[in-house]
Short mmCIF file of C-alpha atoms in Angstrom, two decimals:
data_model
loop_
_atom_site.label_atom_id
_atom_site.label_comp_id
_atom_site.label_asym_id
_atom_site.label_seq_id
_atom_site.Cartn_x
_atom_site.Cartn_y
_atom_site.Cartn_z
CA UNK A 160 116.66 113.19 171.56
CA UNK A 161 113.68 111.38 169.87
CA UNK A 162 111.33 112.84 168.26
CA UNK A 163 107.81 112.51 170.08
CA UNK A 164 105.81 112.99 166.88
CA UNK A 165 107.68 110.97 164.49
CA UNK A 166 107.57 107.25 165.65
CA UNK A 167 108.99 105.29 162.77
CA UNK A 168 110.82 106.05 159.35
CA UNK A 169 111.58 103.65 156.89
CA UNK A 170 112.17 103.19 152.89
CA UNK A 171 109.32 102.39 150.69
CA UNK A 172 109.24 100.51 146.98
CA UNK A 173 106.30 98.69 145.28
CA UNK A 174 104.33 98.06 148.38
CA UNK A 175 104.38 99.75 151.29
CA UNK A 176 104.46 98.75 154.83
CA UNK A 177 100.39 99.50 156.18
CA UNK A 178 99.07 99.71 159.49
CA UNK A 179 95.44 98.88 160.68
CA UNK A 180 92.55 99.17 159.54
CA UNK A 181 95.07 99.90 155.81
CA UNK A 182 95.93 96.24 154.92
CA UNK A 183 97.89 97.29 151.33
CA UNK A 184 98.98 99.92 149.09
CA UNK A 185 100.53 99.86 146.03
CA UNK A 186 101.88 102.85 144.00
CA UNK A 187 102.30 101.75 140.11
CA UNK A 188 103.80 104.15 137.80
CA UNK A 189 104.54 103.12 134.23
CA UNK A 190 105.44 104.91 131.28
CA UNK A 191 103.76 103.19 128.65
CA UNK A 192 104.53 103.56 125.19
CA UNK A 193 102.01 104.19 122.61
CA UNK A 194 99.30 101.66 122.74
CA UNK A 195 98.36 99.08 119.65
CA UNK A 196 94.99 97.74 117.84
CA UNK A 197 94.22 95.96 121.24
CA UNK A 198 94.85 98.69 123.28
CA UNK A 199 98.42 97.10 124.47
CA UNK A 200 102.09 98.50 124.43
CA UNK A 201 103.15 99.06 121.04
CA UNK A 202 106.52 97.57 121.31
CA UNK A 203 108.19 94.21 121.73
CA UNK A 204 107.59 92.09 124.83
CA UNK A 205 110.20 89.65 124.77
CA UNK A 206 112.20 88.98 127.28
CA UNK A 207 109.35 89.09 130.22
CA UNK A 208 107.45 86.90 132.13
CA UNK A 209 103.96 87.26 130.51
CA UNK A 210 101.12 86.47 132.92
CA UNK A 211 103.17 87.94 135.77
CA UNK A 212 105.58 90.53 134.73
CA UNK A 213 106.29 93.09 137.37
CA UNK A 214 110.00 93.66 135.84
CA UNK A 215 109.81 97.49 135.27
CA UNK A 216 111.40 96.75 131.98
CA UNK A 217 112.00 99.82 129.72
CA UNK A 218 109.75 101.97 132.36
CA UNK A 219 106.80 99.49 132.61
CA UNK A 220 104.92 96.41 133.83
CA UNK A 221 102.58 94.26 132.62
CA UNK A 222 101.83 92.70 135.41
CA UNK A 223 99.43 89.99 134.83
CA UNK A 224 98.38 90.99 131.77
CA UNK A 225 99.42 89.29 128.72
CA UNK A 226 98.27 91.59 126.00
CA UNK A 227 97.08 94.45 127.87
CA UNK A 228 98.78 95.14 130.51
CA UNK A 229 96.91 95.01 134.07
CA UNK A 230 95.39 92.28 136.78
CA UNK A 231 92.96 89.95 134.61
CA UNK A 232 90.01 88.41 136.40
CA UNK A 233 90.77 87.56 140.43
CA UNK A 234 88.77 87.02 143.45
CA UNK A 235 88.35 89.37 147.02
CA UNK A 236 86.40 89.34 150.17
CA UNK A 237 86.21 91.14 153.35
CA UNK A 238 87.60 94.55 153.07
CA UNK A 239 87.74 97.55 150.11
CA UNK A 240 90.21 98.49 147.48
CA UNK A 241 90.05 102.26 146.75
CA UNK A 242 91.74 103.21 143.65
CA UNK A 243 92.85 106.78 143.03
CA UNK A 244 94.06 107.13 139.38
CA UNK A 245 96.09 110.16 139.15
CA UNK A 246 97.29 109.48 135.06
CA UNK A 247 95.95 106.92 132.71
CA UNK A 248 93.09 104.46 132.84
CA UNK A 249 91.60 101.98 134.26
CA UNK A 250 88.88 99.38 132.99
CA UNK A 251 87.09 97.69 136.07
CA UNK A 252 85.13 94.54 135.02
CA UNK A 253 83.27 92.47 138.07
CA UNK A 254 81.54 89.01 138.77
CA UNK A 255 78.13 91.01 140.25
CA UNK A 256 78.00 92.85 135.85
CA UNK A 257 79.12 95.98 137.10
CA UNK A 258 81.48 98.25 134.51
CA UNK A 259 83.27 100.92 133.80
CA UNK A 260 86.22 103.32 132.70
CA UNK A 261 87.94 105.53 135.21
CA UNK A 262 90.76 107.78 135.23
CA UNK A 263 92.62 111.27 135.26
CA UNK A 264 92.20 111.55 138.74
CA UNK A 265 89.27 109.45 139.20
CA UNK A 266 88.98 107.07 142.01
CA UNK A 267 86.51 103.74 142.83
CA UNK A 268 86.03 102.77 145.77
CA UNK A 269 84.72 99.00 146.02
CA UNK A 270 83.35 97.65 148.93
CA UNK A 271 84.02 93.74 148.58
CA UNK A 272 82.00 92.38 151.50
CA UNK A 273 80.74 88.71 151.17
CA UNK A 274 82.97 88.28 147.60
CA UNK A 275 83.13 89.50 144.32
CA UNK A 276 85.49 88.90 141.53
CA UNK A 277 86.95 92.20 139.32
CA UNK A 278 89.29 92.58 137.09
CA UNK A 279 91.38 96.00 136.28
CA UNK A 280 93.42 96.45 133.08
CA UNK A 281 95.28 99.37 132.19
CA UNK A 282 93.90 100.14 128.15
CA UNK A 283 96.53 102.10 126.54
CA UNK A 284 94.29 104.50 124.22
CA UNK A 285 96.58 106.51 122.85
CA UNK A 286 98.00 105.53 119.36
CA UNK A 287 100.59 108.46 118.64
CA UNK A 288 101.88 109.27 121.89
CA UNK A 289 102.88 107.52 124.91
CA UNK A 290 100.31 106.40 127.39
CA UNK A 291 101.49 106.89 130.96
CA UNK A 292 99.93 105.22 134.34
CA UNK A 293 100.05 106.22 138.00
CA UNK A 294 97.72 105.27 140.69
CA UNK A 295 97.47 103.85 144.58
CA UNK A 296 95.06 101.50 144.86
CA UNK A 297 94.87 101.21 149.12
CA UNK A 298 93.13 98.05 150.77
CA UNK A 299 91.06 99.36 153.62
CA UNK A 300 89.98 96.52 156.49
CA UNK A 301 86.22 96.08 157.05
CA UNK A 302 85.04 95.25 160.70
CA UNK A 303 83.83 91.74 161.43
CA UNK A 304 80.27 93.16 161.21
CA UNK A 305 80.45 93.91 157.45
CA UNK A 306 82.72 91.30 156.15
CA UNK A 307 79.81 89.43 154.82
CA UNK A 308 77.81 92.72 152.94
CA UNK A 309 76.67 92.59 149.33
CA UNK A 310 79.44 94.08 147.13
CA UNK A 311 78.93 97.75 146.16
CA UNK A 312 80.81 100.02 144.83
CA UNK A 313 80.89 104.02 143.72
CA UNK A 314 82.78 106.59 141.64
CA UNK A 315 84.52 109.89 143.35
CA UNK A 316 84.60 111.43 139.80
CA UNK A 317 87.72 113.96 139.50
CA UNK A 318 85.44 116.86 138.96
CA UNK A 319 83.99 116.59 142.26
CA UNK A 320 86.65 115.51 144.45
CA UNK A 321 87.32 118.02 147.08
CA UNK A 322 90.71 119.92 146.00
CA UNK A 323 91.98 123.47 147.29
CA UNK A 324 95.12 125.46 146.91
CA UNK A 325 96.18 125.72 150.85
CA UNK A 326 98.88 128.66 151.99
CA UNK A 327 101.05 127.60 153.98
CA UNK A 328 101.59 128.29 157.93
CA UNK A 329 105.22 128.85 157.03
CA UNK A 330 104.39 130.61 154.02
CA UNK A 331 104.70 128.54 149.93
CA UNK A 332 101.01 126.74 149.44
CA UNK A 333 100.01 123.00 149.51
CA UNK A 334 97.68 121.80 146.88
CA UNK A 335 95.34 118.97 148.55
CA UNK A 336 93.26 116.57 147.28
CA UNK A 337 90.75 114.74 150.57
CA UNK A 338 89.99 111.60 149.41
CA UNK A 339 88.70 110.71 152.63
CA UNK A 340 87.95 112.16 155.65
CA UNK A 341 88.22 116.24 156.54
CA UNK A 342 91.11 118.95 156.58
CA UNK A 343 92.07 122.27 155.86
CA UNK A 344 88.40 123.13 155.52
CA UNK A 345 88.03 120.37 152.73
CA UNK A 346 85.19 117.75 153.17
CA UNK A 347 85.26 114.04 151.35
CA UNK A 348 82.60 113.04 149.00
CA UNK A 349 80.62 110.06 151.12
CA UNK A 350 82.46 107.08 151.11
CA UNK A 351 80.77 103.33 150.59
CA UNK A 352 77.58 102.74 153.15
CA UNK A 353 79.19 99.73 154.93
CA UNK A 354 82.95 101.51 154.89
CA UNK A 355 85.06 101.89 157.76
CA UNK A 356 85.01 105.26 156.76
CA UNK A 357 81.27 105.67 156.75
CA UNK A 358 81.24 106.70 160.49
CA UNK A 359 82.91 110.09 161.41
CA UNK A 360 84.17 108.78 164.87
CA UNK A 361 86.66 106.19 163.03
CA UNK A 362 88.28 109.35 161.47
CA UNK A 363 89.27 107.69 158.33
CA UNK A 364 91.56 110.29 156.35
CA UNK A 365 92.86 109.93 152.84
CA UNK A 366 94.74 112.97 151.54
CA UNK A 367 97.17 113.63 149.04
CA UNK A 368 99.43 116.64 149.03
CA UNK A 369 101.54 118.05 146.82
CA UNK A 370 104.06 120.72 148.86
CA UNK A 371 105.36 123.22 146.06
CA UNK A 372 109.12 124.60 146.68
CA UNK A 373 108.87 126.14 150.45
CA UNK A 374 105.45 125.37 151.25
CA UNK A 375 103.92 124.07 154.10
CA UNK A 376 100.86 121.99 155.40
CA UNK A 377 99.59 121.46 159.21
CA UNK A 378 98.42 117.58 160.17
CA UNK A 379 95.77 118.50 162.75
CA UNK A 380 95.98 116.40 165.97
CA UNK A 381 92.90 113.85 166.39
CA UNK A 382 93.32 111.58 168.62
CA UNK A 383 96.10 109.47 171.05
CA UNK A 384 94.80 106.16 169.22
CA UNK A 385 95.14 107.52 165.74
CA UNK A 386 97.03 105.72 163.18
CA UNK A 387 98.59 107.77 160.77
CA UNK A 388 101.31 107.52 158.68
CA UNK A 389 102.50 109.48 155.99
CA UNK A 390 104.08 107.81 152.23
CA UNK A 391 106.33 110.51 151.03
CA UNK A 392 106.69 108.59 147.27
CA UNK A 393 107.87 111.70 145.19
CA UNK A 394 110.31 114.45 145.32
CA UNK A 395 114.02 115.90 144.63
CA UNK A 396 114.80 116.84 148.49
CA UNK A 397 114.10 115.78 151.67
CA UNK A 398 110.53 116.79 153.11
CA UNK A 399 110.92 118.34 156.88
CA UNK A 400 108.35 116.46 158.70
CA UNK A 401 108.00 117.83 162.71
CA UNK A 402 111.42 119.12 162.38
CA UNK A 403 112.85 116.21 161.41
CA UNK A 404 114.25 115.88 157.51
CA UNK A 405 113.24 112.87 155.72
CA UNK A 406 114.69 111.80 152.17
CA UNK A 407 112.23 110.31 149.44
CA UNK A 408 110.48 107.33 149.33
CA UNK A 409 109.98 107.07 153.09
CA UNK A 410 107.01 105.94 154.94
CA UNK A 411 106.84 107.81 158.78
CA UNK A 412 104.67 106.92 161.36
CA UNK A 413 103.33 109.80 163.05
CA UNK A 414 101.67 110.80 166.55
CA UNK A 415 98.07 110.68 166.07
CA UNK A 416 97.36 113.55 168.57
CA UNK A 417 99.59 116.14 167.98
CA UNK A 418 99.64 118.72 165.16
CA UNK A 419 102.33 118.19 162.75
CA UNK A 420 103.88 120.92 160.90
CA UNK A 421 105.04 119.98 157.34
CA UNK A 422 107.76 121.55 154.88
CA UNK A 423 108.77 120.82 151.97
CA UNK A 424 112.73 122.19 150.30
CA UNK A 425 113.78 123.61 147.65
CA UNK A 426 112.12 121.43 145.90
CA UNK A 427 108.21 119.93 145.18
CA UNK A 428 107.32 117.42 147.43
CA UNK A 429 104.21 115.23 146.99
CA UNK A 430 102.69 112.70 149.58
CA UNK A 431 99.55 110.53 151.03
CA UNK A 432 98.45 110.79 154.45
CA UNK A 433 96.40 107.37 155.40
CA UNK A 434 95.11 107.88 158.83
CA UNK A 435 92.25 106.41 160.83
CA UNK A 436 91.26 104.74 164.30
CA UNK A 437 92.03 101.02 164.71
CA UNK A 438 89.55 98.08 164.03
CA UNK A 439 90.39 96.57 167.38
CA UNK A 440 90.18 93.09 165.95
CA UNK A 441 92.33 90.22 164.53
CA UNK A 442 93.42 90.25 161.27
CA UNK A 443 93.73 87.12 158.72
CA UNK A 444 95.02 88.47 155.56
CA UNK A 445 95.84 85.41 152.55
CA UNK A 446 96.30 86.53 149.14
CA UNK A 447 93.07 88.46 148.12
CA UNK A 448 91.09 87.49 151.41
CA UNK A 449 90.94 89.34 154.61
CA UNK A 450 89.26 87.75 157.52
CA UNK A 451 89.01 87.56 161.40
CA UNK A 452 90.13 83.68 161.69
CA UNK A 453 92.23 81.03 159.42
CA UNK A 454 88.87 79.01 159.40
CA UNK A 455 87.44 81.96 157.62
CA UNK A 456 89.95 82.09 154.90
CA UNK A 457 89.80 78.63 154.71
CA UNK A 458 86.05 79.10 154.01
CA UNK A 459 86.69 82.29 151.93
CA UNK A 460 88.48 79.04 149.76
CA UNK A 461 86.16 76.70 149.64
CA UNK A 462 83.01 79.30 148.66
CA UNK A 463 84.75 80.55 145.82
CA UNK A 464 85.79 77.41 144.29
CA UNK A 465 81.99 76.52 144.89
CA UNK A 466 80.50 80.08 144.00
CA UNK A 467 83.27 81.74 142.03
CA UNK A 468 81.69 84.76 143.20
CA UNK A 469 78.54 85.06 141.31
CA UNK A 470 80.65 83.38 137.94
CA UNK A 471 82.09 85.67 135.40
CA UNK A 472 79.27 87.09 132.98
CA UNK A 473 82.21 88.44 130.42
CA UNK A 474 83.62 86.89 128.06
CA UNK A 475 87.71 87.86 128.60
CA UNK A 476 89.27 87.11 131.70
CA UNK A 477 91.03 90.31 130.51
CA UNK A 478 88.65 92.74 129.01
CA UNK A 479 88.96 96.44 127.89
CA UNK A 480 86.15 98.46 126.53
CA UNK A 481 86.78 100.13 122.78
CA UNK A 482 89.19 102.72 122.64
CA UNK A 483 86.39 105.18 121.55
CA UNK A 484 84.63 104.30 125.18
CA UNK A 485 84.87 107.78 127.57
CA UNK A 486 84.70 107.69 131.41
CA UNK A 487 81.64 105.87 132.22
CA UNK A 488 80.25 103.90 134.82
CA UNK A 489 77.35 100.97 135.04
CA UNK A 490 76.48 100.05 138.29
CA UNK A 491 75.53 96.34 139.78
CA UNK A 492 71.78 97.65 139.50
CA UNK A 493 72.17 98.61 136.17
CA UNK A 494 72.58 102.18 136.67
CA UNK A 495 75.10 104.00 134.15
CA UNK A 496 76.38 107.44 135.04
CA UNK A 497 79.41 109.35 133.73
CA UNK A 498 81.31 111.98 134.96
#
């Protein structure tokens, strides 16, 4: 018989299939080698295609980085990336002179709005041992409303993201880390002012789980019109999700208002939960614009090549900060904070 809580099961790889108001997410995990005098791979990198190498070649990418590896200088409007760095670094550049280093479980959240341009390389700081990188960066829709808001952006520093040790219903424990959004008694750190997420009612959740050997988490229910699905990226054995066993690297849709009871095997299991009510409008997504209407990407088009954004006040399309640099970040008013 079908299952009434699971709605839809199907493989994941590099990007995974989203549903409203999640446009994208991306899970990159490289093992970099030790890193070199500019903070790039220490090795040889013949044999790829520079500029956009997402080959996976001897564990890693360099995506559109040339010497360091990363995504150089590039334009977005209309929605928010949120970037949760669980190993490694990140070095976010953007067009409004805002800065920073994040990492180690650190995530930005960027609010795009009316445009800005960013760039985000991976530095490799480590000279004598290797230099590995994982991360989801997850493109949340903004309502029509706030398309056109001035860029902003904050830090959910590591230290203060909510995380918890949660026994399990079935017995084992969950460890879970609440991005966004409220569960098991954990609350999120505020998200943007012009996010989605902002307002309680659209029940924007963002959780990641890890399920140690026989332990077991409880997806409240919410809400008939909830979207949630869980990504279940990482593990040896299949995760039981409402009864139902579901190998690795698997996205499942799930009922939105039912509780779902979660077990992992003999083995650890880790996960993301991305849940939230719909924006109940149309979406236009091209490249690294996401609008109502094509005559709004269209425009997105032409006010960039006009604008570019605000320009680029650095002087790298690709730049890192010195290796010596800690986690820092300096805000588009100027303000610096660190963790």
């Amino acid at each position: 018989m079908p299952n009434p809580s699971v709605l839809k099961v199907q493989p994941i790889g590099f990007q995974w299939p989203m549903e409203n108001p999640f446009i994208f997410c991306a899970h990159h995990q490289d093992a970099y080698p030790q890193g070199n005098k500019s903070l790039g791979p220490s090795v040889s990198l013949s044999g790829r295609s520079l500029g956009s190498d997402f080959s996976g070649k001897d564990g890693f990418s360099m995506y559109h980085g040339e010497e360091v590896p990363g995504f150089p200088v590039h334009p977005h409007r209309g929605f928010e990336t949120v970037t949760i760095v669980l190993e490694g670094f990140v070095d976010h550049f953007d067009s409004k002179g805002a800065t920073g280093r994040y990492g180690q479980g650190d995530v930005q959240w960027l609010t795009t709005g009316a445009g800005c341009q960013h760039a985000e390389m991976f530095p490799l700081l480590s000279e004598d041992k290797p230099n590995p990188l994982e991360l989801f960066q997850v493109w949340l829709n903004l309502p029509a409303r706030d398309k056109f808001v001035e860029p902003h952006f904050k830090m959910l520093w590591a230290e203060k993201i909510p995380t918890a040790l949660i026994p399990g219903p079935g017995g084992g424990s969950s460890t879970l880390r609440c991005i966004a959004g409220a569960m098991s008694g954990l609350q999120s750190l505020a998200p943007n002012p012009s996010s989605w997420a902002a307002d309680p009612e659209n029940k924007v959740g963002i959780f990641l789980a890890t399920l140690a050997p026989g332990g077991s988490l409880i997806l409240p229910a919410r809400s008939p019109s909830l979207v949630r699905n869980l990504y279940y990226y990482q593990g040896g054995s299949p995760l039981r999700v409402a009864g139902q066993d579901i190998p690795p690297s698997r996205r499942v849709k799930l009922s939105g208002d039912q509780d779902i009871l979660i077990n992992a095997g003999k083995g650890e299991c880790r996960f993301i939960v991305l849940e939230a009510e719909p924006i109940g409008e149309p979406v236009v997504n091209y490249g690294p614009f996401v609008m109502n209407t094509e005559e709004e990407i269209r425009e997105a088009i032409r006010d960039y090549r006009r604008t570019q954004f605000g320009g680029w006040p650095w002087e790298r399309d690709d730049p890192v900060h010195p290796r010596s640099k800690g986690r820092f970040a300096r805000h588009m008013d100027g303000r610096e904070e660190v963790p």
